Amino acid sequence: MSGKNVTEVVSANKQGVSRAARILERGGLVAVPTETVYGLAARADNAEAVARIYEAKGRPDFNPLIVHVTGIDQAQALARMPSAAIDLARREWPGPLTLVLPLRDGARLAPAVTAGLPTVAVRAPRHPVMRALLKRVAFPLAAPSANRSGFISPTRAEHVLESLDGRIDLILDAGETEAGLESTILAWRADGSWDELRPGPVDWAKPAGTPRAARRVEAPGQLASHYAPGKPVRLDADRPEPSEFFIGFAAEHGDCNLSPTGDLKEAAARLYDCLHKGAASDKPCIAVAPIPQSGIGRAINDRLRRAAAPRE
Ligand code: TXA
Ligand code: MG
């Protein structure tokens, strides 16, 4: 795809979904709403289509993609699912939970999807538009978040356009996403345990007494600097300096408030929109009020720490 191409934005109705399906069939790129963030989808069984995702995002090719499926049956054609994985999928799918599982021999996936790993990340999303699209096409969809690599994830079609205009074929616009933070990622281990690679909307607590996983960079999205708005971010701020765009929470009002009532779910849904507003403002810095570490607050603070980390 060259920068000269035109990116169309269409409403995510029946016609829009049909158009998206045709573009995907011939190997194109479509930004699709999910219940977490907008994803940048391509057919996962086609090497050229998948290569376009990496090119459009400027994503390093060692960072594997999540494969979106209709459900457990389609997932089992790609991954070996132990019974513990089937139980979890039955409980949480369709929904914002990604499972990293052993790649099945003969799985019809472009090798770049898994970046050469012996595992594959699968998720069955619950957004009705993504579900309709997955049912329409005869292949699973590889889809990272629809933003340039390292920058803030998109929760609205406008965010996708700001970041990828001219680099992708189509955006299906269905308004704001619901959860606002990327899926929880759990990796299955051969000893039968699970490691949380990324906290997210599905609250995963390890059984008491289980040691936390050793810190290793297994999901490269977990690199220290990510979700970066392109200016310094200061966390746990009680009040802003004059040079700072202030992202408030509860009674800490600010230029953008994550949730005036202190509701963490609402704060998660609004986080990236506030970071996008902070990035676009004429203030050179961003400050963020303290966010409680309970429930989805853990995932919010995880993204904020990465947004604040110095860029390498
Ligand atoms: O909510 C979401 O998960 C969104 C929507 C679009 O589904 N997608 C998303 O994709 O956040 P992305 O590419 O931005 O993040 C995927 C993460 C990356 O950190 C990647 O390294 C990790 O998943 N990942 C993918 N395959 C993996 C594997 N086989 N082993 C370990 N980590 C993997
Ligand atoms: Mg991402």
mmCIF file of C-alpha atoms and ligand atoms in Angstrom:
data_model
loop_
_atom_site.group_PDB
_atom_site.id
_atom_site.type_symbol
_atom_site.label_atom_id
_atom_site.label_comp_id
_atom_site.label_asym_id
_atom_site.label_seq_id
_atom_site.Cartn_x
_atom_site.Cartn_y
_atom_site.Cartn_z
ATOM 1 C CA MET A 1 0.000 0.000 0.000
ATOM 2 C CA SER A 2 1.463 3.358 -0.839
ATOM 3 C CA GLY A 3 0.716 6.655 0.882
ATOM 4 C CA LYS A 4 -1.249 7.729 -2.196
ATOM 5 C CA ASN A 5 -4.091 5.319 -1.534
ATOM 6 C CA VAL A 6 -7.446 6.508 -0.318
ATOM 7 C CA THR A 7 -8.878 5.185 2.924
ATOM 8 C CA GLU A 8 -12.662 4.997 2.815
ATOM 9 C CA VAL A 9 -14.728 5.362 5.987
ATOM 10 C CA VAL A 10 -18.139 3.699 5.860
ATOM 11 C CA SER A 11 -20.812 3.062 8.387
ATOM 12 C CA ALA A 12 -20.671 -0.471 9.805
ATOM 13 C CA ASN A 13 -24.069 -1.567 8.451
ATOM 14 C CA LYS A 14 -24.845 -4.634 6.333
ATOM 15 C CA GLN A 15 -23.543 -3.014 3.168
ATOM 16 C CA GLY A 16 -20.372 -1.864 4.906
ATOM 17 C CA VAL A 17 -19.711 -5.361 6.221
ATOM 18 C CA SER A 18 -20.179 -6.838 2.719
ATOM 19 C CA ARG A 19 -17.762 -4.334 1.281
ATOM 20 C CA ALA A 20 -15.240 -5.120 4.026
ATOM 21 C CA ALA A 21 -15.579 -8.851 3.319
ATOM 22 C CA ARG A 22 -14.818 -8.325 -0.394
ATOM 23 C CA ILE A 23 -11.738 -6.233 0.391
ATOM 24 C CA LEU A 24 -10.458 -8.826 2.863
ATOM 25 C CA GLU A 25 -11.044 -11.650 0.368
ATOM 26 C CA ARG A 26 -8.724 -10.005 -2.115
ATOM 27 C CA GLY A 27 -6.035 -9.444 0.558
ATOM 28 C CA GLY A 28 -6.796 -5.836 1.606
ATOM 29 C CA LEU A 29 -6.757 -4.138 5.016
ATOM 30 C CA VAL A 30 -9.883 -3.096 6.923
ATOM 31 C CA ALA A 31 -10.135 -1.402 10.339
ATOM 32 C CA VAL A 32 -12.948 -3.074 12.267
ATOM 33 C CA PRO A 33 -14.515 -2.189 15.621
ATOM 34 C CA THR A 34 -14.224 -4.770 18.386
ATOM 35 C CA GLU A 35 -15.514 -4.479 21.954
ATOM 36 C CA THR A 36 -11.977 -3.474 23.059
ATOM 37 C CA VAL A 37 -10.358 -1.217 20.443
ATOM 38 C CA TYR A 38 -10.501 -0.954 16.638
ATOM 39 C CA GLY A 39 -8.471 -3.739 15.010
ATOM 40 C CA LEU A 40 -6.621 -3.652 11.681
ATOM 41 C CA ALA A 41 -7.794 -6.840 9.983
ATOM 42 C CA ALA A 42 -6.371 -8.933 7.152
ATOM 43 C CA ARG A 43 -6.997 -12.551 6.176
ATOM 44 C CA ALA A 44 -4.740 -14.617 8.425
ATOM 45 C CA ASP A 45 -4.162 -17.348 5.816
ATOM 46 C CA ASN A 46 -2.468 -15.094 3.268
ATOM 47 C CA ALA A 47 1.176 -14.025 3.576
ATOM 48 C CA GLU A 48 0.843 -10.899 1.422
ATOM 49 C CA ALA A 49 -2.227 -9.670 3.271
ATOM 50 C CA VAL A 50 -0.507 -10.170 6.625
ATOM 51 C CA ALA A 51 2.658 -8.453 5.393
ATOM 52 C CA ARG A 52 0.495 -5.402 4.622
ATOM 53 C CA ILE A 53 -0.521 -5.147 8.290
ATOM 54 C CA TYR A 54 3.115 -4.926 9.399
ATOM 55 C CA GLU A 55 3.844 -2.393 6.668
ATOM 56 C CA ALA A 56 0.837 -0.151 7.391
ATOM 57 C CA LYS A 57 1.520 -0.097 11.139
ATOM 58 C CA GLY A 58 5.306 0.095 10.879
ATOM 59 C CA ARG A 59 5.243 -2.868 13.254
ATOM 60 C CA PRO A 60 8.437 -4.826 13.978
ATOM 61 C CA ASP A 61 8.100 -8.274 12.392
ATOM 62 C CA PHE A 62 9.029 -10.093 15.620
ATOM 63 C CA ASN A 63 5.745 -8.960 17.214
ATOM 64 C CA PRO A 64 3.067 -11.610 16.495
ATOM 65 C CA LEU A 65 -0.621 -10.886 15.817
ATOM 66 C CA ILE A 66 -3.831 -12.026 17.490
ATOM 67 C CA VAL A 67 -5.994 -14.262 15.291
ATOM 68 C CA HIS A 68 -9.724 -13.497 15.573
ATOM 69 C CA VAL A 69 -12.068 -16.445 15.214
ATOM 70 C CA THR A 70 -15.797 -17.146 15.278
ATOM 71 C CA GLY A 71 -15.447 -19.444 18.297
ATOM 72 C CA ILE A 72 -13.921 -22.596 19.741
ATOM 73 C CA ASP A 73 -14.296 -24.691 16.551
ATOM 74 C CA GLN A 74 -12.354 -22.260 14.394
ATOM 75 C CA ALA A 75 -9.773 -21.794 17.166
ATOM 76 C CA GLN A 76 -9.197 -25.546 17.297
ATOM 77 C CA ALA A 77 -8.252 -25.595 13.620
ATOM 78 C CA LEU A 78 -5.345 -23.284 14.516
ATOM 79 C CA ALA A 79 -4.353 -24.128 18.083
ATOM 80 C CA ARG A 80 -4.206 -27.151 20.322
ATOM 81 C CA MET A 81 -6.700 -26.433 23.066
ATOM 82 C CA PRO A 82 -6.265 -28.359 26.310
ATOM 83 C CA SER A 83 -9.479 -28.826 28.281
ATOM 84 C CA ALA A 84 -8.563 -25.917 30.592
ATOM 85 C CA ALA A 85 -8.467 -23.644 27.533
ATOM 86 C CA ILE A 86 -11.809 -24.906 26.297
ATOM 87 C CA ASP A 87 -13.304 -24.247 29.740
ATOM 88 C CA LEU A 88 -11.968 -20.681 29.773
ATOM 89 C CA ALA A 89 -13.144 -20.040 26.218
ATOM 90 C CA ARG A 90 -16.609 -21.379 27.043
ATOM 91 C CA ARG A 91 -16.762 -19.001 29.972
ATOM 92 C CA GLU A 92 -15.415 -15.836 28.324
ATOM 93 C CA TRP A 93 -15.997 -16.116 24.545
ATOM 94 C CA PRO A 94 -17.175 -14.238 22.710
ATOM 95 C CA GLY A 95 -15.338 -11.558 24.665
ATOM 96 C CA PRO A 96 -12.115 -9.682 25.436
ATOM 97 C CA LEU A 97 -9.923 -12.676 26.328
ATOM 98 C CA THR A 98 -6.973 -13.801 24.167
ATOM 99 C CA LEU A 99 -5.438 -17.241 24.728
ATOM 100 C CA VAL A 100 -1.855 -18.048 23.715
ATOM 101 C CA LEU A 101 -1.793 -21.766 22.897
ATOM 102 C CA PRO A 102 0.423 -24.270 21.063
ATOM 103 C CA LEU A 103 0.170 -23.808 17.295
ATOM 104 C CA ARG A 104 -1.467 -26.787 15.601
ATOM 105 C CA ASP A 105 0.594 -28.591 12.939
ATOM 106 C CA GLY A 106 -0.770 -27.758 9.511
ATOM 107 C CA ALA A 107 -2.709 -24.690 10.741
ATOM 108 C CA ARG A 108 -3.522 -22.547 7.704
ATOM 109 C CA LEU A 109 -1.875 -19.355 8.889
ATOM 110 C CA ALA A 110 0.667 -17.100 7.198
ATOM 111 C CA PRO A 111 3.939 -17.673 9.123
ATOM 112 C CA ALA A 112 4.265 -13.935 9.888
ATOM 113 C CA VAL A 113 1.082 -14.098 12.018
ATOM 114 C CA THR A 114 2.953 -15.997 14.745
ATOM 115 C CA ALA A 115 6.325 -14.384 13.979
ATOM 116 C CA GLY A 116 7.892 -17.845 13.970
ATOM 117 C CA LEU A 117 6.744 -18.753 17.525
ATOM 118 C CA PRO A 118 5.469 -22.282 18.269
ATOM 119 C CA THR A 119 2.341 -20.656 19.776
ATOM 120 C CA VAL A 120 -0.632 -18.704 18.434
ATOM 121 C CA ALA A 121 -2.825 -16.065 20.108
ATOM 122 C CA VAL A 122 -6.564 -16.600 19.466
ATOM 123 C CA ARG A 123 -9.662 -14.673 20.497
ATOM 124 C CA ALA A 124 -13.362 -14.720 19.620
ATOM 125 C CA PRO A 125 -14.521 -11.091 19.866
ATOM 126 C CA ARG A 126 -18.080 -10.195 20.823
ATOM 127 C CA HIS A 127 -18.618 -6.922 18.934
ATOM 128 C CA PRO A 128 -21.545 -7.570 16.564
ATOM 129 C CA VAL A 129 -19.755 -5.971 13.581
ATOM 130 C CA MET A 130 -16.587 -8.039 13.976
ATOM 131 C CA ARG A 131 -18.722 -11.139 14.534
ATOM 132 C CA ALA A 132 -20.793 -10.482 11.407
ATOM 133 C CA LEU A 133 -17.609 -10.038 9.390
ATOM 134 C CA LEU A 134 -15.987 -13.212 10.749
ATOM 135 C CA LYS A 135 -19.122 -15.170 9.857
ATOM 136 C CA ARG A 136 -19.165 -13.705 6.344
ATOM 137 C CA VAL A 137 -15.624 -14.719 5.376
ATOM 138 C CA ALA A 138 -14.141 -18.207 5.105
ATOM 139 C CA PHE A 139 -10.912 -17.462 7.004
ATOM 140 C CA PRO A 140 -9.857 -16.140 10.428
ATOM 141 C CA LEU A 141 -8.708 -12.519 10.714
ATOM 142 C CA ALA A 142 -5.316 -11.410 11.993
ATOM 143 C CA ALA A 143 -5.840 -8.036 13.677
ATOM 144 C CA PRO A 144 -3.601 -5.910 15.858
ATOM 145 C CA SER A 145 -4.876 -2.599 17.190
ATOM 146 C CA ALA A 146 -5.429 -0.161 14.296
ATOM 147 C CA ASN A 147 -2.727 2.397 15.141
ATOM 148 C CA ARG A 148 0.864 3.068 14.090
ATOM 149 C CA SER A 149 3.148 0.783 16.093
ATOM 150 C CA GLY A 150 3.935 2.113 19.588
ATOM 151 C CA PHE A 151 1.262 4.832 19.622
ATOM 152 C CA ILE A 152 -2.122 5.163 21.327
ATOM 153 C CA SER A 153 -4.720 2.518 20.451
ATOM 154 C CA PRO A 154 -7.925 3.653 18.672
ATOM 155 C CA THR A 155 -11.336 3.634 20.335
ATOM 156 C CA ARG A 156 -13.038 5.632 17.538
ATOM 157 C CA ALA A 157 -12.895 5.586 13.735
ATOM 158 C CA GLU A 158 -11.410 9.117 13.833
ATOM 159 C CA HIS A 159 -8.412 7.811 15.812
ATOM 160 C CA VAL A 160 -7.790 5.169 13.138
ATOM 161 C CA LEU A 161 -7.981 7.767 10.384
ATOM 162 C CA GLU A 162 -5.510 10.089 12.175
ATOM 163 C CA SER A 163 -2.981 7.292 12.376
ATOM 164 C CA LEU A 164 -3.504 5.213 9.206
ATOM 165 C CA ASP A 165 -5.163 7.457 6.591
ATOM 166 C CA GLY A 166 -3.925 6.473 3.127
ATOM 167 C CA ARG A 167 -2.294 3.291 4.448
ATOM 168 C CA ILE A 168 -5.360 1.024 4.643
ATOM 169 C CA ASP A 169 -8.367 0.387 2.377
ATOM 170 C CA LEU A 170 -11.412 0.819 4.596
ATOM 171 C CA ILE A 171 -12.590 1.759 8.081
ATOM 172 C CA LEU A 172 -15.892 0.357 9.365
ATOM 173 C CA ASP A 173 -17.223 3.063 11.665
ATOM 174 C CA ALA A 174 -19.400 1.884 14.554
ATOM 175 C CA GLY A 175 -18.714 4.741 16.962
ATOM 176 C CA GLU A 176 -16.883 4.357 20.237
ATOM 177 C CA THR A 177 -15.744 0.951 21.440
ATOM 178 C CA GLU A 178 -17.170 -0.355 24.683
ATOM 179 C CA ALA A 179 -14.307 -1.622 26.882
ATOM 180 C CA GLY A 180 -11.691 0.786 25.537
ATOM 181 C CA LEU A 181 -8.669 -1.326 26.555
ATOM 182 C CA GLU A 182 -7.166 -4.290 24.704
ATOM 183 C CA SER A 183 -8.079 -7.858 25.620
ATOM 184 C CA THR A 184 -6.587 -9.715 28.569
ATOM 185 C CA ILE A 185 -3.885 -12.114 27.276
ATOM 186 C CA LEU A 186 -3.307 -15.436 29.048
ATOM 187 C CA ALA A 187 -0.630 -17.927 27.968
ATOM 188 C CA TRP A 188 -1.092 -21.642 28.631
ATOM 189 C CA ARG A 189 1.958 -23.443 30.043
ATOM 190 C CA ALA A 190 2.826 -27.110 29.571
ATOM 191 C CA ASP A 191 2.529 -27.631 33.357
ATOM 192 C CA GLY A 192 -1.141 -26.669 33.074
ATOM 193 C CA SER A 193 -0.786 -23.163 34.572
ATOM 194 C CA TRP A 194 -1.653 -19.807 32.971
ATOM 195 C CA ASP A 195 0.436 -16.640 32.867
ATOM 196 C CA GLU A 196 -1.136 -13.249 32.351
ATOM 197 C CA LEU A 197 0.851 -11.525 29.576
ATOM 198 C CA ARG A 198 -1.366 -8.418 29.496
ATOM 199 C CA PRO A 199 -4.046 -7.294 31.992
ATOM 200 C CA GLY A 200 -7.328 -6.253 30.375
ATOM 201 C CA PRO A 201 -11.117 -6.213 30.670
ATOM 202 C CA VAL A 202 -11.346 -9.848 31.803
ATOM 203 C CA ASP A 203 -10.105 -9.674 35.363
ATOM 204 C CA TRP A 204 -7.705 -12.548 35.871
ATOM 205 C CA ALA A 205 -6.504 -13.230 39.387
ATOM 206 C CA LYS A 206 -4.042 -16.046 39.941
ATOM 207 C CA PRO A 207 -5.115 -18.529 42.604
ATOM 208 C CA ALA A 208 -3.737 -17.411 45.983
ATOM 209 C CA GLY A 209 -0.169 -18.496 46.665
ATOM 210 C CA THR A 210 0.769 -19.021 42.981
ATOM 211 C CA PRO A 211 3.956 -17.099 42.212
ATOM 212 C CA ARG A 212 3.668 -14.396 39.544
ATOM 213 C CA ALA A 213 5.316 -15.183 36.235
ATOM 214 C CA ALA A 214 8.942 -14.191 35.810
ATOM 215 C CA ARG A 215 9.070 -10.874 33.975
ATOM 216 C CA ARG A 216 10.079 -11.633 30.421
ATOM 217 C CA VAL A 217 9.176 -9.925 27.204
ATOM 218 C CA GLU A 218 6.993 -12.587 25.715
ATOM 219 C CA ALA A 219 4.248 -10.396 24.328
ATOM 220 C CA PRO A 220 6.282 -7.663 22.636
ATOM 221 C CA GLY A 221 3.334 -5.299 23.144
ATOM 222 C CA GLN A 222 4.563 -5.517 26.702
ATOM 223 C CA LEU A 223 7.725 -3.573 25.903
ATOM 224 C CA ALA A 224 8.145 -0.718 28.380
ATOM 225 C CA SER A 225 7.267 2.116 25.970
ATOM 226 C CA HIS A 226 3.930 1.717 24.184
ATOM 227 C CA TYR A 227 0.648 3.619 23.811
ATOM 228 C CA ALA A 228 2.853 6.721 23.625
ATOM 229 C CA PRO A 229 1.213 10.122 22.973
ATOM 230 C CA GLY A 230 4.497 11.643 21.757
ATOM 231 C CA LYS A 231 5.005 13.970 24.756
ATOM 232 C CA PRO A 232 6.052 13.497 28.383
ATOM 233 C CA VAL A 233 3.418 11.920 30.641
ATOM 234 C CA ARG A 234 3.473 12.384 34.455
ATOM 235 C CA LEU A 235 1.460 9.920 36.551
ATOM 236 C CA ASP A 236 -0.180 10.159 40.011
ATOM 237 C CA ALA A 237 -0.445 13.931 39.667
ATOM 238 C CA ASP A 238 -2.572 15.735 42.263
ATOM 239 C CA ARG A 239 -2.723 18.909 40.207
ATOM 240 C CA PRO A 240 -1.304 19.958 36.830
ATOM 241 C CA GLU A 241 1.523 22.374 36.073
ATOM 242 C CA PRO A 242 0.548 25.184 33.654
ATOM 243 C CA SER A 243 2.361 23.330 30.839
ATOM 244 C CA GLU A 244 0.343 20.142 31.365
ATOM 245 C CA PHE A 245 -2.873 18.810 29.815
ATOM 246 C CA PHE A 246 -4.541 17.235 32.851
ATOM 247 C CA ILE A 247 -6.391 13.914 32.658
ATOM 248 C CA GLY A 248 -8.548 13.809 35.769
ATOM 249 C CA PHE A 249 -10.425 11.081 37.602
ATOM 250 C CA ALA A 250 -13.399 11.402 39.964
ATOM 251 C CA ALA A 251 -13.202 14.747 41.807
ATOM 252 C CA GLU A 252 -9.886 15.721 40.098
ATOM 253 C CA HIS A 253 -11.531 17.492 37.184
ATOM 254 C CA GLY A 254 -8.922 18.264 34.557
ATOM 255 C CA ASP A 255 -9.083 19.009 30.810
ATOM 256 C CA CYS A 256 -10.521 15.544 30.218
ATOM 257 C CA ASN A 257 -12.091 13.485 33.009
ATOM 258 C CA LEU A 258 -11.865 9.695 32.854
ATOM 259 C CA SER A 259 -14.937 9.302 35.037
ATOM 260 C CA PRO A 260 -16.471 12.111 37.113
ATOM 261 C CA THR A 261 -18.147 9.502 39.345
ATOM 262 C CA GLY A 262 -14.934 7.506 39.838
ATOM 263 C CA ASP A 263 -16.194 4.476 37.866
ATOM 264 C CA LEU A 264 -13.160 2.452 36.697
ATOM 265 C CA LYS A 265 -15.010 0.746 33.832
ATOM 266 C CA GLU A 266 -15.946 4.138 32.418
ATOM 267 C CA ALA A 267 -12.351 5.300 32.969
ATOM 268 C CA ALA A 268 -11.036 2.336 30.934
ATOM 269 C CA ALA A 269 -13.450 3.132 28.101
ATOM 270 C CA ARG A 270 -12.326 6.783 28.023
ATOM 271 C CA LEU A 271 -8.579 6.384 28.631
ATOM 272 C CA TYR A 272 -7.340 6.349 25.031
ATOM 273 C CA ASP A 273 -9.706 9.125 23.962
ATOM 274 C CA CYS A 274 -8.301 11.351 26.729
ATOM 275 C CA LEU A 275 -4.728 10.412 25.727
ATOM 276 C CA HIS A 276 -5.552 11.244 22.076
ATOM 277 C CA LYS A 277 -6.947 14.624 23.211
ATOM 278 C CA GLY A 278 -3.831 15.233 25.319
ATOM 279 C CA ALA A 279 -1.618 14.348 22.345
ATOM 280 C CA ALA A 280 -3.536 16.781 20.092
ATOM 281 C CA SER A 281 -3.649 19.658 22.624
ATOM 282 C CA ASP A 282 -1.211 22.574 22.452
ATOM 283 C CA LYS A 283 0.143 21.750 25.938
ATOM 284 C CA PRO A 284 3.634 20.199 25.692
ATOM 285 C CA CYS A 285 3.086 17.703 28.544
ATOM 286 C CA ILE A 286 0.356 15.458 29.973
ATOM 287 C CA ALA A 287 -0.378 14.769 33.665
ATOM 288 C CA VAL A 288 -2.741 12.068 34.931
ATOM 289 C CA ALA A 289 -4.532 11.864 38.296
ATOM 290 C CA PRO A 290 -3.976 8.749 40.459
ATOM 291 C CA ILE A 291 -6.072 5.722 39.405
ATOM 292 C CA PRO A 292 -6.947 3.015 41.972
ATOM 293 C CA GLN A 293 -5.240 -0.327 41.312
ATOM 294 C CA SER A 294 -8.383 -2.459 41.821
ATOM 295 C CA GLY A 295 -10.268 -4.433 39.135
ATOM 296 C CA ILE A 296 -9.710 -2.979 35.666
ATOM 297 C CA GLY A 297 -7.660 -0.214 37.361
ATOM 298 C CA ARG A 298 -4.743 -2.672 37.066
ATOM 299 C CA ALA A 299 -5.048 -2.666 33.259
ATOM 300 C CA ILE A 300 -5.478 1.147 33.157
ATOM 301 C CA ASN A 301 -2.307 1.645 35.235
ATOM 302 C CA ASP A 302 -0.436 -0.882 33.041
ATOM 303 C CA ARG A 303 -1.226 1.182 29.901
ATOM 304 C CA LEU A 304 -0.467 4.464 31.691
ATOM 305 C CA ARG A 305 2.961 3.242 32.835
ATOM 306 C CA ARG A 306 3.811 2.342 29.226
ATOM 307 C CA ALA A 307 2.462 5.657 27.936
ATOM 308 C CA ALA A 308 4.729 7.416 30.461
ATOM 309 C CA ALA A 309 7.861 5.279 29.859
ATOM 310 C CA PRO A 310 10.679 7.046 27.995
ATOM 311 C CA ARG A 311 10.863 5.983 24.334
ATOM 312 C CA GLU A 312 13.917 3.897 23.485
HETATM 313 O O1 TXA B 1 -8.223 -6.322 22.225
HETATM 314 C C1 TXA B 1 -7.305 -6.712 21.513
HETATM 315 O O2 TXA B 1 -6.588 -7.680 21.826
HETATM 316 C C2 TXA B 1 -7.053 -5.966 20.205
HETATM 317 C C3 TXA B 1 -8.261 -6.195 19.303
HETATM 318 C C4 TXA B 1 -8.083 -5.614 17.944
HETATM 319 O O3 TXA B 1 -8.553 -7.565 19.249
HETATM 320 N N1 TXA B 1 -5.843 -6.398 19.564
HETATM 321 C C5 TXA B 1 -4.607 -6.101 20.038
HETATM 322 O O4 TXA B 1 -3.577 -6.530 19.230
HETATM 323 O O5 TXA B 1 -4.406 -5.496 21.067
HETATM 324 P P1 TXA B 1 -2.079 -6.023 19.370
HETATM 325 O O6 TXA B 1 -1.348 -6.569 18.207
HETATM 326 O O7 TXA B 1 -2.061 -4.555 19.548
HETATM 327 O O8 TXA B 1 -1.578 -6.782 20.644
HETATM 328 C C6 TXA B 1 -1.392 -8.167 20.573
HETATM 329 C C7 TXA B 1 -0.459 -8.630 21.635
HETATM 330 C C8 TXA B 1 0.962 -8.184 21.377
HETATM 331 O O9 TXA B 1 1.517 -7.740 22.608
HETATM 332 C C9 TXA B 1 1.630 -9.470 20.906
HETATM 333 O O10 TXA B 1 2.985 -9.488 21.214
HETATM 334 C C10 TXA B 1 0.856 -10.524 21.671
HETATM 335 O O11 TXA B 1 -0.457 -10.063 21.625
HETATM 336 N N2 TXA B 1 0.929 -11.850 21.035
HETATM 337 C C11 TXA B 1 0.417 -12.239 19.861
HETATM 338 N N3 TXA B 1 0.728 -13.539 19.602
HETATM 339 C C12 TXA B 1 1.469 -13.975 20.636
HETATM 340 C C13 TXA B 1 2.095 -15.213 20.962
HETATM 341 N N4 TXA B 1 2.040 -16.263 20.147
HETATM 342 N N5 TXA B 1 2.766 -15.299 22.133
HETATM 343 C C14 TXA B 1 2.835 -14.239 22.968
HETATM 344 N N6 TXA B 1 2.258 -13.029 22.712
HETATM 345 C C15 TXA B 1 1.587 -12.896 21.567
HETATM 346 MG MG MG B 2 -1.495 -2.572 19.931
#
